[in-house]
Short mmCIF file of C-alpha atoms in Angstrom, two decimals:
data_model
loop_
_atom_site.label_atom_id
_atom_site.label_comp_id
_atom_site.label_asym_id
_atom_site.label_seq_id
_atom_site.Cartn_x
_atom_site.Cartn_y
_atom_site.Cartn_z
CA UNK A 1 170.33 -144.34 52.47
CA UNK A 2 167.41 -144.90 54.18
CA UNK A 3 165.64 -148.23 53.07
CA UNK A 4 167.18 -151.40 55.26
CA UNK A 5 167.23 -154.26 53.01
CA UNK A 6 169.23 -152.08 50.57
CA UNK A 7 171.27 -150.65 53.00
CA UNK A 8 172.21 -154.28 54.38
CA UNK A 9 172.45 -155.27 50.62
CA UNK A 10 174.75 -152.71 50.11
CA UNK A 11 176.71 -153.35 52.98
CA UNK A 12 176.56 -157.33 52.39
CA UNK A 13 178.03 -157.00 48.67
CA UNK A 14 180.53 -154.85 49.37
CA UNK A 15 182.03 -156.42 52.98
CA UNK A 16 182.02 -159.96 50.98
CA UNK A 17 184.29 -158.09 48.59
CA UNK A 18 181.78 -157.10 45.66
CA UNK A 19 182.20 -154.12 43.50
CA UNK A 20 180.65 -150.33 43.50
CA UNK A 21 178.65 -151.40 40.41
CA UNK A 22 177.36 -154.50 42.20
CA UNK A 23 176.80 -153.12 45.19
CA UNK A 24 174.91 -150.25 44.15
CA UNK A 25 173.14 -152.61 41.69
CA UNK A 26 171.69 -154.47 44.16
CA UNK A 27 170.58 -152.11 46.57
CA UNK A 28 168.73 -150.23 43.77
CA UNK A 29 166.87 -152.82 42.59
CA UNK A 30 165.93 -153.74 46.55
CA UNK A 31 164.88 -150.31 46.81
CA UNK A 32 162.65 -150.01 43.30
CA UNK A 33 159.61 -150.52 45.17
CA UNK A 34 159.37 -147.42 46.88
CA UNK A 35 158.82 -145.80 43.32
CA UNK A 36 155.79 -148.06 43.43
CA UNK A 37 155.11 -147.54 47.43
CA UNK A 38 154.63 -144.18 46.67
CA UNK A 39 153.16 -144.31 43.60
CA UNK A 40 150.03 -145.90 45.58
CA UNK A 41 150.79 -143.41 48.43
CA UNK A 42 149.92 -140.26 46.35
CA UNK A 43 146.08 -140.53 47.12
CA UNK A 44 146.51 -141.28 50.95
CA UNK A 45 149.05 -138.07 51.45
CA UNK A 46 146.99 -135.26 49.30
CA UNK A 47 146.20 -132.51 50.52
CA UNK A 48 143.77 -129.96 49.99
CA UNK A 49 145.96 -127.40 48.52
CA UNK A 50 149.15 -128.24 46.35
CA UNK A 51 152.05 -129.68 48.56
CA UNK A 52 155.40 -127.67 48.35
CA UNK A 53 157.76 -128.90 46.69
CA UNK A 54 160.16 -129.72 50.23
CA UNK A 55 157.45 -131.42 51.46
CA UNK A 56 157.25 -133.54 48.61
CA UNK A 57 161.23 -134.17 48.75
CA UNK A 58 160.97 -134.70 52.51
CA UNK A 59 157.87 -137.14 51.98
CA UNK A 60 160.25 -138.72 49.68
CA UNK A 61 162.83 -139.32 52.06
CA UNK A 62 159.93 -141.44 54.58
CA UNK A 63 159.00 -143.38 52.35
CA UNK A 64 159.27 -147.07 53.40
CA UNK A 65 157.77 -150.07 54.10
CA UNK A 66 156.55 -149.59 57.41
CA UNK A 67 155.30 -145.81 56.93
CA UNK A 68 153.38 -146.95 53.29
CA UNK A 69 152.13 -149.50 55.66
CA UNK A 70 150.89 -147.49 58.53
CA UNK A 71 149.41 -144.56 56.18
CA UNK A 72 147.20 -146.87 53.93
CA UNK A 73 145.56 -147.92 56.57
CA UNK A 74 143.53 -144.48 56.67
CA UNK A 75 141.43 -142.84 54.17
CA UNK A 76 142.92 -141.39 51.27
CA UNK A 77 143.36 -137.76 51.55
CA UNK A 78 142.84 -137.57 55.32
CA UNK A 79 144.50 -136.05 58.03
CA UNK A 80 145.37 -139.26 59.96
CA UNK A 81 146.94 -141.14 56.82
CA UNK A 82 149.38 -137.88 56.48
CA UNK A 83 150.48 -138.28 60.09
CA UNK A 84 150.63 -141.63 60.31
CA UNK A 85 153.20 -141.45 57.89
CA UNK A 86 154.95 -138.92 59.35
CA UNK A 87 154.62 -140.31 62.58
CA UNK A 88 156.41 -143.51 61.40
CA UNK A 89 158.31 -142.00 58.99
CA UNK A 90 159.94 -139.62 61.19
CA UNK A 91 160.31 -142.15 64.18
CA UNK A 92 161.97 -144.83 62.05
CA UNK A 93 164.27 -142.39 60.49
CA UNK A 94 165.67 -141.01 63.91
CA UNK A 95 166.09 -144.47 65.34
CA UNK A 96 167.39 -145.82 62.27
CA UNK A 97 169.95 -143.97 61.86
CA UNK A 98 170.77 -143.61 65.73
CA UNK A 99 171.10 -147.12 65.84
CA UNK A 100 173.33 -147.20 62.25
CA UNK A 101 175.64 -144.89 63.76
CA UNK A 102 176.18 -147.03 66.90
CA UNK A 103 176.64 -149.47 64.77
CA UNK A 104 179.82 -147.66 62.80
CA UNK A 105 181.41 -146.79 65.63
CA UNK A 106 181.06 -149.78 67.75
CA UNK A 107 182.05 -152.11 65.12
CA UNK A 108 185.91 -149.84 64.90
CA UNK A 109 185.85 -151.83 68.50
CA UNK A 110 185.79 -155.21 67.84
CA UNK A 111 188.64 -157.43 66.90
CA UNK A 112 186.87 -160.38 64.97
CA UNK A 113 183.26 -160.24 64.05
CA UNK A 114 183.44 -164.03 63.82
CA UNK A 115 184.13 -164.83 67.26
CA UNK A 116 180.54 -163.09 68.24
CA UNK A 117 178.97 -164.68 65.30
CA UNK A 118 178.28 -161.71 63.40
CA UNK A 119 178.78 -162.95 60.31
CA UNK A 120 176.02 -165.16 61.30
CA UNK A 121 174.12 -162.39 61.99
CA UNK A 122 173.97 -161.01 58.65
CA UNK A 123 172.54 -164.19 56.97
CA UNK A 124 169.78 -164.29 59.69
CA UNK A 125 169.02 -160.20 59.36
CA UNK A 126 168.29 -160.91 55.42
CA UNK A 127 166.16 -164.08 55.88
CA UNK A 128 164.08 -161.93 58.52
CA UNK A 129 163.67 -159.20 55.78
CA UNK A 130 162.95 -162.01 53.39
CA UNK A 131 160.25 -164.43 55.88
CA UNK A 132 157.41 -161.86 55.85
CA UNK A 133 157.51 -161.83 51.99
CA UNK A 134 157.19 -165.33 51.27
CA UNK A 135 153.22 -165.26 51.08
CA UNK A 136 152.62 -167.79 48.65
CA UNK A 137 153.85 -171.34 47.17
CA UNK A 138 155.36 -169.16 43.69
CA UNK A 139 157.36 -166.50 45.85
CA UNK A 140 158.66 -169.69 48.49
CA UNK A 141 160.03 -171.54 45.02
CA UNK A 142 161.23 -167.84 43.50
CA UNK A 143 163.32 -167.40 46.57
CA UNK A 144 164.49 -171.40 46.51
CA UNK A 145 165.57 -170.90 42.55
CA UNK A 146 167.30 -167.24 43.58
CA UNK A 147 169.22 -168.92 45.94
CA UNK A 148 170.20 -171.94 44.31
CA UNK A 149 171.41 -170.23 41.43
CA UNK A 150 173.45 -167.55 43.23
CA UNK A 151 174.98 -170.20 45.02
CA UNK A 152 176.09 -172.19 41.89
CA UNK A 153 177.45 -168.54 40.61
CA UNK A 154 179.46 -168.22 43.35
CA UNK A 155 182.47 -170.39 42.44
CA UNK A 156 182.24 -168.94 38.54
CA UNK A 157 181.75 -165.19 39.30
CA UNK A 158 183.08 -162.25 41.15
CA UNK A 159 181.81 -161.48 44.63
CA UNK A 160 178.93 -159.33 44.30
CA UNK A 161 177.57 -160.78 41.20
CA UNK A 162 176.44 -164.20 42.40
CA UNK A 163 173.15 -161.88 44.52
CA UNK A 164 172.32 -159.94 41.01
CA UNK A 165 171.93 -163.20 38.96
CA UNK A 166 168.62 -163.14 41.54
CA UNK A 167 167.31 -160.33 39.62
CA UNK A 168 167.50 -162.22 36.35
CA UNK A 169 165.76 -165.15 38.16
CA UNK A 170 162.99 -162.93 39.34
CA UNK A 171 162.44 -161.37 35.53
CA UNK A 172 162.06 -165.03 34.26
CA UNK A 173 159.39 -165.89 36.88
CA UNK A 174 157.80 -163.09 35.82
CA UNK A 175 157.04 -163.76 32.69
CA UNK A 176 156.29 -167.35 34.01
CA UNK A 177 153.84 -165.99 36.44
CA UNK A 178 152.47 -163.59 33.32
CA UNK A 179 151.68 -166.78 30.77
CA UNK A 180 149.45 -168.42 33.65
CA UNK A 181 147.51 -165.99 34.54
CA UNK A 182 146.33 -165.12 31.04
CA UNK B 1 185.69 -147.74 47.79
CA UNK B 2 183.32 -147.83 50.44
CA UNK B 3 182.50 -144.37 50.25
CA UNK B 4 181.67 -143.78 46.38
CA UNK B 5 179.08 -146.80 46.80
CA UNK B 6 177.25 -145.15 50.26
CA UNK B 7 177.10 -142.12 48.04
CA UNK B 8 176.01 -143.12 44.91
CA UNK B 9 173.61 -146.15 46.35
CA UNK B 10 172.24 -143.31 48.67
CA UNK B 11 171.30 -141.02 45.78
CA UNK B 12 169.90 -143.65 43.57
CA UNK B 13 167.43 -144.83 46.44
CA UNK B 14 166.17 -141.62 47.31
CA UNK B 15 165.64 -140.97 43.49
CA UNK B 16 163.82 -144.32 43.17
CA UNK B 17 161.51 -142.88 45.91
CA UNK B 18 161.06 -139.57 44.57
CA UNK B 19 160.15 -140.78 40.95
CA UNK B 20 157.20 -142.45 42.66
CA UNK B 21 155.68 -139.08 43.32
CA UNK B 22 156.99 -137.29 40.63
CA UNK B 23 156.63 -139.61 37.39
CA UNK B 24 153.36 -139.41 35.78
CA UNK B 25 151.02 -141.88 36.87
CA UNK B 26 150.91 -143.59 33.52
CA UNK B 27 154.95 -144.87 33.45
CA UNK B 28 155.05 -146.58 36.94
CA UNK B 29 151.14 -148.37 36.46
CA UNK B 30 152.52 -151.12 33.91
CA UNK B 31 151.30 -154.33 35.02
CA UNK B 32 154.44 -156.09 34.14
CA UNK B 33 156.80 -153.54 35.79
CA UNK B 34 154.65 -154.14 38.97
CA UNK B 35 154.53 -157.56 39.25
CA UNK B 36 158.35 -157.20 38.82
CA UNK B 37 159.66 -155.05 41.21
CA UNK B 38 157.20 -157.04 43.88
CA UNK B 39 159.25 -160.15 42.70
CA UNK B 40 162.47 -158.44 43.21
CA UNK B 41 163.12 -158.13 46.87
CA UNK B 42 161.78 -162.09 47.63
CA UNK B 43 164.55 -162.97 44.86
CA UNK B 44 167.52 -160.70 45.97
CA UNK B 45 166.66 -161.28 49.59
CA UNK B 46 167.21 -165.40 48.82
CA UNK B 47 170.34 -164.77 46.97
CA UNK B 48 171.57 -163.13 49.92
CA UNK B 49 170.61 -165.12 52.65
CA UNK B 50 172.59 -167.94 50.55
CA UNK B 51 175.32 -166.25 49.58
CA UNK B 52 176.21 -164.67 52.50
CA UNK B 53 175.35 -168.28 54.79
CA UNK B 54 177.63 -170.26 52.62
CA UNK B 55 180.60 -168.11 50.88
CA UNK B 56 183.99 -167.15 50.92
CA UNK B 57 185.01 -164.76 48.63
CA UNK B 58 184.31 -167.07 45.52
CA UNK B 59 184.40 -170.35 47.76
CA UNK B 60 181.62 -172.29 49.47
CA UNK B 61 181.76 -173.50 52.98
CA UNK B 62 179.69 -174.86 55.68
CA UNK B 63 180.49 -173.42 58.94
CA UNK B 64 178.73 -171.76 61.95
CA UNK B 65 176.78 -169.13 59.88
CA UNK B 66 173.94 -172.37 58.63
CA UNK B 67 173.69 -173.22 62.32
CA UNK B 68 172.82 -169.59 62.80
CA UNK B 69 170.57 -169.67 59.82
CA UNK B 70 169.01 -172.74 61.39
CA UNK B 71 168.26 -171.28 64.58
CA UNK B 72 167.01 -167.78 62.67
CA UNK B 73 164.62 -169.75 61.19
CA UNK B 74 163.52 -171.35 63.77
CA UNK B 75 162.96 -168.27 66.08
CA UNK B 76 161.34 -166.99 62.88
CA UNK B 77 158.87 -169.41 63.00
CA UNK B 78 158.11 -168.49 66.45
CA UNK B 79 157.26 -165.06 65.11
CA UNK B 80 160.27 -163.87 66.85
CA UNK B 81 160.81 -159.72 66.31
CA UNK B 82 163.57 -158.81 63.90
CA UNK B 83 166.08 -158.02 66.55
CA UNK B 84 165.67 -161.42 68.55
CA UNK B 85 166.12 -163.23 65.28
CA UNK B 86 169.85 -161.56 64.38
CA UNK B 87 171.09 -162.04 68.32
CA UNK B 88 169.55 -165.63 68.10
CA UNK B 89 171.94 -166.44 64.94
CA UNK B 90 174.39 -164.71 66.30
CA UNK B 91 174.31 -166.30 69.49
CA UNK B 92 174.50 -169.54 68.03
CA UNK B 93 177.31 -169.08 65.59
CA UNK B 94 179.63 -167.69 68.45
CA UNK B 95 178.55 -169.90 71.09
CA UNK B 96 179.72 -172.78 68.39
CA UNK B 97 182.76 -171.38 68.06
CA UNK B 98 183.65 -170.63 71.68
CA UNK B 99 183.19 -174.63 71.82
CA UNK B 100 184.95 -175.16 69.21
CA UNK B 101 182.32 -177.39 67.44
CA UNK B 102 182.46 -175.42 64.41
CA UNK B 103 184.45 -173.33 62.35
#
């Protein structure tokens, strides 16, 4: 899996004793918007002649927030968008999942996670994924009504399903967010 | 059942991705499904940050983890980079521990 806030969701869900289902759930629905990354990234990465079809599964695999972010910042259709996403695409990737693997095998050598405060950690790695996004006064009170209202689910549910009542939250302030702007 | 969800999760992201280049144009430009899945990650991302700062299995509890929070916040706010952010909470959390001034 390469997209981090799913991966972490994933993770998260599951190590606080969620299901497959909810775990999965969760990371999928973090993950929808690469469809939509590249969706806009089609123009930037054309090429003159027809792309293979491995390139288009490899471009596939790269695509992610930072490398939608570093190719749109080119023309569409030109050379530098293309390697600019490859460029980041391919860096991230290596690093990524250099650093994931350290991660796996280091963590077989701890005792308790607590005592170095990585539980703490984990909290603080989502609200870093989270800060960048909070752009405007409706997303800051989306995120305070998500939160609330997985935390009141957490006493009545099972672990895992408290985070996907979120996605319910965000469908209702869409609509809300719909109605005023017509 | 670590495994089956690492697979399957895998899969279905790297689908999700694909079906952005391969779906006709017309399916993924809905306005509504847009504004959506730009809503999603803000709302997931606060349900975790919550749930993961304040349960146990299907308990709440304050303990070291908000004081981590805190402090992520706070280095946030001094546009600290990702990294410095995580060993920040974590620092905190552990070092309230060691000190035993928190659970």
């Amino acid at each position: 899996m390469f997209t981090g806030a799913s991966q972490f969701a994933l993770v998260g869900v599951l190590g606080a004793g969620g299901g497959v289902l909810a775990a999965v759930l969760t990371a999928l629905l973090l993950g929808a918007r690469n469809s939509l990354y590249a969706l806009s990234l089609r123009p930037y990465l054309r090429t003159p002649t027809a792309p293979s079809t491995w390139r288009i599964l490899g471009q596939a695999q790269l695509t992610i927030d930072e490398s939608t972010a570093m190719a749109i910042r080119y023309p569409e259709g030109s050379r530098q968008a293309r390697h600019a996403f490859l460029a980041t695409g391919l860096a991230i990737f290596v690093l990524w999942n250099i650093g994931t693997l350290i991660g796996a095998l280091g963590a077989a050598a701890l005792d308790d996670p607590r005592t170095l405060g990585l539980d703490a950690a984990v909290p603080a790695g989502f609200i870093a994924l989270l800060w960048p996004r909070l752009r405007d006064r409706s997303l800051i009170a989306l995120a305070l009504v998500s939160a609330a209202v997985a935390l009141a689910l957490v006493p009545v549910l099972q672990p895992g399903l408290p985070v996907l009542s979120a996605a319910l939250v965000a469908v209702v302030a869409e609509r809300l967010i719909a109605r005023r702007s017509t | 059942m670590i495994w089956p969800a690492v697979i399957i999760g895998s899969l279905g992201a790297y689908l999700l991705k694909l079906a952005g280049y391969v779906v006709p144009e017309r399916v993924l430009e809905n306005e509504r499904l847009r504004r959506l899945t730009a809503l999603l990650p803000v709302a997931l991302l606060a349900a975790l940050v919550a749930v993961q700062t304040f349960s146990v299995g299907t308990a709440l509890q304050v303990d070291a983890r908000l004081a981590g929070l805190a402090a992520a916040i706070v280095a946030l706010i001094l546009r600290a980079p990702f990294l410095v952010v995580v060993l920040v909470a974590a620092v905190t959390a552990a070092v309230l521990r060691a000190t035993g001034l928190s659970v």
